[in-house]
Short mmCIF file of C-alpha atoms in Angstrom, two decimals:
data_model
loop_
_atom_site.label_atom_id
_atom_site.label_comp_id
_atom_site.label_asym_id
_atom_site.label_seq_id
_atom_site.Cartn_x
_atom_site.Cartn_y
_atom_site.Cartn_z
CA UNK A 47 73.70 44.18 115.07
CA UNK A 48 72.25 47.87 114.18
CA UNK A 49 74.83 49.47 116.50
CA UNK A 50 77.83 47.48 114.48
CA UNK A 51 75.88 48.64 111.06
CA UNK A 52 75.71 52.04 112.11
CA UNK A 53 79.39 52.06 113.93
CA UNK A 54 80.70 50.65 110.27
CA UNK A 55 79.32 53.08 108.73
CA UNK A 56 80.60 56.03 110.72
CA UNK A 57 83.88 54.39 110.26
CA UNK A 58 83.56 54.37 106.93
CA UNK A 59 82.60 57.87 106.33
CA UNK A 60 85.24 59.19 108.40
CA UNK A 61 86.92 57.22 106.28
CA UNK A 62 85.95 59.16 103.10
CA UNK A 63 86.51 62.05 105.09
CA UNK A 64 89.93 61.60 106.04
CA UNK A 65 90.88 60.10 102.44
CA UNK A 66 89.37 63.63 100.86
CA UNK A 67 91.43 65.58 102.99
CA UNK A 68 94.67 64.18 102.59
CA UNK A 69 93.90 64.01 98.57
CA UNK A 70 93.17 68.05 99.52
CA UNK A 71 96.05 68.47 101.15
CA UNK A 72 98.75 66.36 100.12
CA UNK A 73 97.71 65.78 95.98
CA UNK A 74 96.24 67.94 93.26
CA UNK A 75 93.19 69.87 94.67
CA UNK A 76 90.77 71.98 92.12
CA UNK A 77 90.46 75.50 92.65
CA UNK A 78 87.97 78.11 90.79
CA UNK A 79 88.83 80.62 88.67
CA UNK A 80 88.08 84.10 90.38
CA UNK A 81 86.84 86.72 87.30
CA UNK A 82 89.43 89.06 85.73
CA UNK A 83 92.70 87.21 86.29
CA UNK A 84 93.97 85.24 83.34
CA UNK A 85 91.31 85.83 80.47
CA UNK A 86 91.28 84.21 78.16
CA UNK A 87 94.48 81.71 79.30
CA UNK A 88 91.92 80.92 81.44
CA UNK A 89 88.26 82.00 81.94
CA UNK A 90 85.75 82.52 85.01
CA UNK A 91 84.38 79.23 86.06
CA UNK A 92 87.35 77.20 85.35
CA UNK A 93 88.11 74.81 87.99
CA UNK A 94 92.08 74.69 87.73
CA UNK A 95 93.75 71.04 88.68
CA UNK A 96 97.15 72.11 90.91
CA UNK A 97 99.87 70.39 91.99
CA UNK A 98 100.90 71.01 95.37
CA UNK A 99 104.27 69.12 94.84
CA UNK A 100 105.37 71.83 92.31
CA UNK A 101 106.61 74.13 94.80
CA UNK A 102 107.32 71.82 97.67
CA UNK A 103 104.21 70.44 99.67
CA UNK A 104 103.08 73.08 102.30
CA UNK A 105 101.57 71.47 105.24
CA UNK A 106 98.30 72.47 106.28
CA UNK A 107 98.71 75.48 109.30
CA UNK A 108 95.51 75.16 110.36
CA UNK A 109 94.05 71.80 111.73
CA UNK A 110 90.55 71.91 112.90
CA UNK A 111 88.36 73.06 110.08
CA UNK A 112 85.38 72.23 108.12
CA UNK A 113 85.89 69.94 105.36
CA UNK A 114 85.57 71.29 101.53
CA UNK A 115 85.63 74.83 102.81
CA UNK A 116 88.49 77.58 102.64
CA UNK A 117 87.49 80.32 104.98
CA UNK A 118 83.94 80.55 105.38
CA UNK A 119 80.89 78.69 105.84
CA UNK A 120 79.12 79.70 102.56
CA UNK A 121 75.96 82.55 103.26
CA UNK A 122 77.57 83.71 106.66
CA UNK A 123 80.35 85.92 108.19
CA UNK A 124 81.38 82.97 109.86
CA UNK A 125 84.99 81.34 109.69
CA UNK A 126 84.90 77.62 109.12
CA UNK A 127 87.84 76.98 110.85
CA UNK A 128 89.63 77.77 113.67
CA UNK A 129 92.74 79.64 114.26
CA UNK A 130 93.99 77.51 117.47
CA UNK A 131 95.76 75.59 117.49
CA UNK A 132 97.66 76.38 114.13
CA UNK A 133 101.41 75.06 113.60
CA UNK A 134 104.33 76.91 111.64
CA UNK A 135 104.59 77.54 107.89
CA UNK A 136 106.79 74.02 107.26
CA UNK A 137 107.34 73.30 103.43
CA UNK A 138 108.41 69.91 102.17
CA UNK A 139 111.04 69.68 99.72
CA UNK A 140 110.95 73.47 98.49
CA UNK A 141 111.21 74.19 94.48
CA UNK A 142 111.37 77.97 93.52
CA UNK A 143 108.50 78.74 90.93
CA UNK A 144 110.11 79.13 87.32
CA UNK A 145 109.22 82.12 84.71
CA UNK A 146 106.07 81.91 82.82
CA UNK A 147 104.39 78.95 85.51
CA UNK A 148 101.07 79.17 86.18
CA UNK A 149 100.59 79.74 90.25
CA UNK A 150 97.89 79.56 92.24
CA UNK A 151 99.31 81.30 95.59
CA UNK A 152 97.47 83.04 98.87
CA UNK A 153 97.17 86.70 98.51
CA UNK A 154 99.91 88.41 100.43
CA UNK A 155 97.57 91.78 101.88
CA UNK A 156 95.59 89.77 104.19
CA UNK A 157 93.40 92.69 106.41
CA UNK A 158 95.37 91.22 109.65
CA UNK A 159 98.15 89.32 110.26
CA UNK A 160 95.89 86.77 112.47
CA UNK A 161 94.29 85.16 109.14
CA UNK A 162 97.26 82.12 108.64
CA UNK A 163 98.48 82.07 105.37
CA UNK A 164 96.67 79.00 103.82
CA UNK A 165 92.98 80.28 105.08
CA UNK A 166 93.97 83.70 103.14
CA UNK A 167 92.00 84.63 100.08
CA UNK A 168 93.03 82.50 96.89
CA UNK A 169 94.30 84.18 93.40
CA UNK A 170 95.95 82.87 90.35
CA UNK A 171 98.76 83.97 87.81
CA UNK A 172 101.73 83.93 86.01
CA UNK A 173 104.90 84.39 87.03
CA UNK A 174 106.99 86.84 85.14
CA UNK A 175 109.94 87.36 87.83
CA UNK A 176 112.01 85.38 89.94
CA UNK A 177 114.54 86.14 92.50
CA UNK A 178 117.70 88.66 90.73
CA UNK A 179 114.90 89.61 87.68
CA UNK A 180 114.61 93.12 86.40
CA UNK A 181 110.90 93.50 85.87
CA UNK A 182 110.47 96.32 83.75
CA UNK A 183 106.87 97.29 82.38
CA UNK A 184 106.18 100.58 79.95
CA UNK A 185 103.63 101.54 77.53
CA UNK A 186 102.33 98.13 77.28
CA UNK A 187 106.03 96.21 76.49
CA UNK A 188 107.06 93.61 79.02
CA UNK A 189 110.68 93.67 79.66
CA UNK A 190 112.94 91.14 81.77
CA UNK A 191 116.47 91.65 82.51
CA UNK A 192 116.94 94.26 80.16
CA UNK A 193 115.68 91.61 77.45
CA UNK A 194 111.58 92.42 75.73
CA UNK A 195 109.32 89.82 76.76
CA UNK A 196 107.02 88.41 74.08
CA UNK A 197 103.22 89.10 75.73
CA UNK A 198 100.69 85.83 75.29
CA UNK A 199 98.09 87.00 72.51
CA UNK A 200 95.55 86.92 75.05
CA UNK A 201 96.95 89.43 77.38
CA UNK A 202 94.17 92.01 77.52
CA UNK A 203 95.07 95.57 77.02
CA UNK A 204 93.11 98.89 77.62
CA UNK A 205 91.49 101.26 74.72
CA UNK A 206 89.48 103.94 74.24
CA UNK A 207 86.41 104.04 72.02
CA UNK A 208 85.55 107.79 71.74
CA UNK A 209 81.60 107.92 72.90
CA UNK A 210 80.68 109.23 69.55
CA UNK A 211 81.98 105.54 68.08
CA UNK A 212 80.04 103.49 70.30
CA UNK A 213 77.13 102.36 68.34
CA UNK A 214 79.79 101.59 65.55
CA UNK A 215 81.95 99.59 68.51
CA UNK A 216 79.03 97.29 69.58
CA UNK A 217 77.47 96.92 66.26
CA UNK A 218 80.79 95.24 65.42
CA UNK A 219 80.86 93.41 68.58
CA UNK A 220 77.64 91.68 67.55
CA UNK A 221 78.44 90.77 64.05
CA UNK A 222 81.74 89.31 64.74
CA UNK A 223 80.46 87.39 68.09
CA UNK A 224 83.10 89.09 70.21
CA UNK A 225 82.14 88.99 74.50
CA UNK A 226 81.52 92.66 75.77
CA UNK A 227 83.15 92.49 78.40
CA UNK A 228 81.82 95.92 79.70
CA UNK A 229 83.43 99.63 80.33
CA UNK A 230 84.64 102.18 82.20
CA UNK A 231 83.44 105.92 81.90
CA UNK A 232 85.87 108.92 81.80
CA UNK A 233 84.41 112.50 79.90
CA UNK A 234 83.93 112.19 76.20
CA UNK A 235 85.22 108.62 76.68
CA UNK A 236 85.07 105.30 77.61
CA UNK A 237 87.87 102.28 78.53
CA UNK A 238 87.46 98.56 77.16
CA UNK A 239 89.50 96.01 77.79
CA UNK A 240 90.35 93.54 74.91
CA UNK A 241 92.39 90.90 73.83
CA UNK A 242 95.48 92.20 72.03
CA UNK A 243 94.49 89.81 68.75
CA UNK A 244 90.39 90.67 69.54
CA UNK A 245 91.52 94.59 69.35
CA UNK A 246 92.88 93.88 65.91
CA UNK A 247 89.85 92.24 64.82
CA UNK A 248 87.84 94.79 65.55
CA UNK A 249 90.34 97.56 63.79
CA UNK A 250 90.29 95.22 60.68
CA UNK A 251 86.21 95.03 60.47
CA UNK A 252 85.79 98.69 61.37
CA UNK A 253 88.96 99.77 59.20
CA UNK A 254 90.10 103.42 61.19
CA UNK A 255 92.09 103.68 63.76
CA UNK A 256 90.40 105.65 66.01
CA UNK A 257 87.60 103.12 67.09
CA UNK A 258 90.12 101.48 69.82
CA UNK A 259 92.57 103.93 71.13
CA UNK A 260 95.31 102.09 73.35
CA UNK A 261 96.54 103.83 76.49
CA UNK A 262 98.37 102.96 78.87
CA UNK A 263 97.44 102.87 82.73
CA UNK A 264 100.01 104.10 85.50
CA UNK A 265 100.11 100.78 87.35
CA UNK A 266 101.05 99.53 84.30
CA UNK A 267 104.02 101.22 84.15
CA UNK A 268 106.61 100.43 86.55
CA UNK A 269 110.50 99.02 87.37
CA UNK A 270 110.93 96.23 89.99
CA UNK A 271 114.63 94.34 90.67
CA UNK A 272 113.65 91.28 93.10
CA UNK A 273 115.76 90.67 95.32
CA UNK A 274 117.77 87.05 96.17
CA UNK A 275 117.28 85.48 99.52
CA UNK A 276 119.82 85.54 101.95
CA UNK A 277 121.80 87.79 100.05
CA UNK A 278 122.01 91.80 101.40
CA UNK A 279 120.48 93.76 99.56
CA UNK A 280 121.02 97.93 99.84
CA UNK A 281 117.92 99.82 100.65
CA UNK A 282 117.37 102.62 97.85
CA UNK A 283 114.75 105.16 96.75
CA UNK A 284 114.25 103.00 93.91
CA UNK A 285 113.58 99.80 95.99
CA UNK A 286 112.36 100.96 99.16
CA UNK A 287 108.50 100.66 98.17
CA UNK A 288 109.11 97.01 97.13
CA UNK A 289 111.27 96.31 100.53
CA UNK A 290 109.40 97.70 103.15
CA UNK A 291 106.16 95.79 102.90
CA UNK A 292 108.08 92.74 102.54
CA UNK A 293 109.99 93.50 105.35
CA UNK A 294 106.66 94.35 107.72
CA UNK A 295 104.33 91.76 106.07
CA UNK A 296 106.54 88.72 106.05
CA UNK A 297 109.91 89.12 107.64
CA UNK A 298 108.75 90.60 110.83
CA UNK A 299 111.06 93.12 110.90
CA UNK A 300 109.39 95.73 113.08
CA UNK A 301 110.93 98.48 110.91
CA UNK A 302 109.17 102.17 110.28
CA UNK A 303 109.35 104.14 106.85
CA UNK A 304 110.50 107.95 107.07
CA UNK A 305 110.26 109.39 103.32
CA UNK A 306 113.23 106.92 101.74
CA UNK A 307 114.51 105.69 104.80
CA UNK A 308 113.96 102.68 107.08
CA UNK A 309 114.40 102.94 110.77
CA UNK A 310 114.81 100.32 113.14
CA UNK A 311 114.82 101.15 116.62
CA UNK A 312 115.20 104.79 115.59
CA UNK A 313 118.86 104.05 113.32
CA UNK A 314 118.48 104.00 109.62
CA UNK A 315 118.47 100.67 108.26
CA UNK A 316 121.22 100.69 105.26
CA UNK A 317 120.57 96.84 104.07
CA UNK A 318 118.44 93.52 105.03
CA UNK A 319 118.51 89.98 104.13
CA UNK A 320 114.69 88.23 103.19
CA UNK A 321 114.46 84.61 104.37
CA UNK A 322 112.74 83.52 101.24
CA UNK A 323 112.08 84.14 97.24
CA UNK A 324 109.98 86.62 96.29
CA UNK A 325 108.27 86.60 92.92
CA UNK A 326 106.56 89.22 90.77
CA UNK A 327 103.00 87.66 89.50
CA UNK A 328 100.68 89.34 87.10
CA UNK A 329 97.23 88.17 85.44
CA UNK A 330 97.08 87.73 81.52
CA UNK A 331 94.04 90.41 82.45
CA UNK A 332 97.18 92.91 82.48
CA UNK A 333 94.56 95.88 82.38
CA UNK A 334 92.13 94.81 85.61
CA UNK A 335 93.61 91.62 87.18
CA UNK A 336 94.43 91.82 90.91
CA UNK A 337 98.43 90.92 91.36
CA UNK A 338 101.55 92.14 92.33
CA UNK A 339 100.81 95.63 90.86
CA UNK A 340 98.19 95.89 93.86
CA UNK A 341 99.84 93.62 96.25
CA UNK A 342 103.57 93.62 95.79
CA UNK A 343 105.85 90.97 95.51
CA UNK A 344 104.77 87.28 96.60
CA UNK A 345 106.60 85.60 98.95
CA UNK A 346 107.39 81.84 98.42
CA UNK A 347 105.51 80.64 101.96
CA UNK A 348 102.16 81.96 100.20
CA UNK A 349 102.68 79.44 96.76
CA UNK A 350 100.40 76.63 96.98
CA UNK A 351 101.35 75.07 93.71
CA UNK A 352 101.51 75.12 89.64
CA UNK A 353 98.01 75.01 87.77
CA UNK A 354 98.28 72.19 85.30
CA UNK A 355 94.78 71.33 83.43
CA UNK A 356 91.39 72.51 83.35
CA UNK A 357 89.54 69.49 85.15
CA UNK A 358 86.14 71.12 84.60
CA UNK A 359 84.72 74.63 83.54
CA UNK A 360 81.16 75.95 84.34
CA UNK A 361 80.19 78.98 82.24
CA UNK A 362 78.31 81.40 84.51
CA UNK A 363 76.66 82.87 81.78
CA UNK A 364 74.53 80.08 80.97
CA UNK A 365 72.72 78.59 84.48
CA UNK A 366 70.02 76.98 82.83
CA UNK A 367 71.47 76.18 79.05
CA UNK A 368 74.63 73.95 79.31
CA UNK A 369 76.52 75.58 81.65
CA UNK A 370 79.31 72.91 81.05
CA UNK A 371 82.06 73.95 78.83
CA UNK A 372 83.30 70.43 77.55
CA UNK A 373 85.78 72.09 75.25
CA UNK A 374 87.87 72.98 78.27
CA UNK A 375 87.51 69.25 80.08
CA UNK A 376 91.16 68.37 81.60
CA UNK A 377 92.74 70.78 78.88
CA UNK A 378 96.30 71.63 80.01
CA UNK A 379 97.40 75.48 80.55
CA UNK A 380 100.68 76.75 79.28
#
């Protein structure tokens, strides 16, 4: 009788088990909110609902792995899964991502190619290119296809407050209940980073100018075309720092980079084909987010699907006090 009880009920937790995972891996799985991405679309300790439908379902490449863990066993160096045996990036029912979604993806510079794509390290943002876009950013305007792009009011820019104004800077801060998000030194200086409609608060209650300075960082400034898959596209001076990653990273091509020139088996390579889309994806954080500025163009086998809702949002700054932010329960993202 005790051995049925007890074989029951490891049934019925593998059971559980199995149930979770193919909810994980085949549904809408929650996924945290890494610092300095989408502020204030979305903030640190949001748990984002996705769809993995969105963008076709990606199989899972890796099958023997602990449950309710990405890529480490939490407190340790160790990997909690393994990398054998490990089947080939399949996707079900591909979509292409559309302009302005909402993606939460696998970052594309992985250390080593032997870290499969869905145990990579997770990020979120939005996409502002698709395949055959013009991306075009300068001095904090957003241009696509020629065509300005109008900026969410939360995308956060980067000032100066001169170091001479920043008593004045935090006194305001204070009385008008505005996050300090901290700064960045430089001589005689110092760089904040603000929502665009926060920075004009500020300019309004401290009435000069001067207070927040905006400037305009060089990865911020920048012209990408993507390019369609499976159609050639020329390699060009202008194009050939967007290509040849792509072409290394996820193409396999084993080709080598002489100044503006690719070389395959020592002859110059005038144009390739990619296999797949590529999008451009940036972080509402504009000013300190980590995307495609810092890790070029995303390929398509590294989506894992659209965030739709908030399902729940801890707010790290309060531990002990509430940490639940039940303003943000299941609230959908745009």
């Amino acid at each position: 009788m005790k051995r049925n009880v007890a074989k029951n009920g490891c049934l019925l937790l593998l059971g559980i088990v199995f149930a979770v995972w193919l909810i994980k891996n085949t549904g809408v799985q929650l996924y945290r909110i890494p610092a300095n991405q989408m502020e204030e679309t979305l903030l640190e300790g949001d748990n984002l609902l996705v769809n993995k439908w969105s963008y076709g379902l990606r199989l899972p490449q890796t099958l023997l792995a602990l449950p309710f863990l990405h890529d480490s066993i939490p407190g340790t160096k160790l990997k909690s899964y393994f990398a054998f045996p490990q089947i080939p990036y399949l996707r079900l029912f591909p979509k292409e991502a559309k302009r302005n979604d909402i993606v939460v993806f696998n970052r594309p510079d992985a250390p080593t190619r032997k870290i499969p794509t869905d145990r990579r390290k997770i990020a979120v943002g939005r996409c502002i290119g698709v395949p055959g876009d013009t991306v075009c950013m300068s001095n904090g305007h957003l241009f696509i296809n020629g065509k300005e792009a109008i900026l969410p009011p939360q995308t956060y820019d980067a000032y100066l407050t001169p170091d001479s104004l920043e008593a004045q800077l935090c006194s305001i801060l204070i009385q008008a209940r505005i996050p300090d998000t901290g700064f960045e030194r430089i001589p005689d200086y110092r760089i904040r980073f603000f929502p665009r409609y926060r920075a004009e608060e500020i300019r309004r209650i401290a009435q000069r100018a001067d207070l927040l300075q905006p400037i305009h960082l060089k990865q911020n400034n920048y012209t990408i075309i993507l390019p369609r898959p499976h159609e050639p596209v020329n390699i060009t001076p202008e194009n050939i720092h967007l290509l040849y990653p792509l072409l290394v990273r996820h193409e396999n091509l084993p080709v080598t980079r002489t100044g503006n020139r690719l070389l395959l088996d020592g002859k110059t390579v005038k144009s390739v084909r990619l296999s797949q889309p590529y999008y451009w994806i940036a972080g509402d954080h504009r000013a300190k987010a980590a995307d495609s500025r810092i890790f070029g163009a995303v390929p398509h086998s590294h989506l894992i699907g659209k965030g739709v809702a908030v399902g729940y949002s801890i707010d790290p700054r309060k531990p002990l006090s509430g940490p639940l932010r039940t303003d943000r329960l299941f609230k959908p993202i745009d």
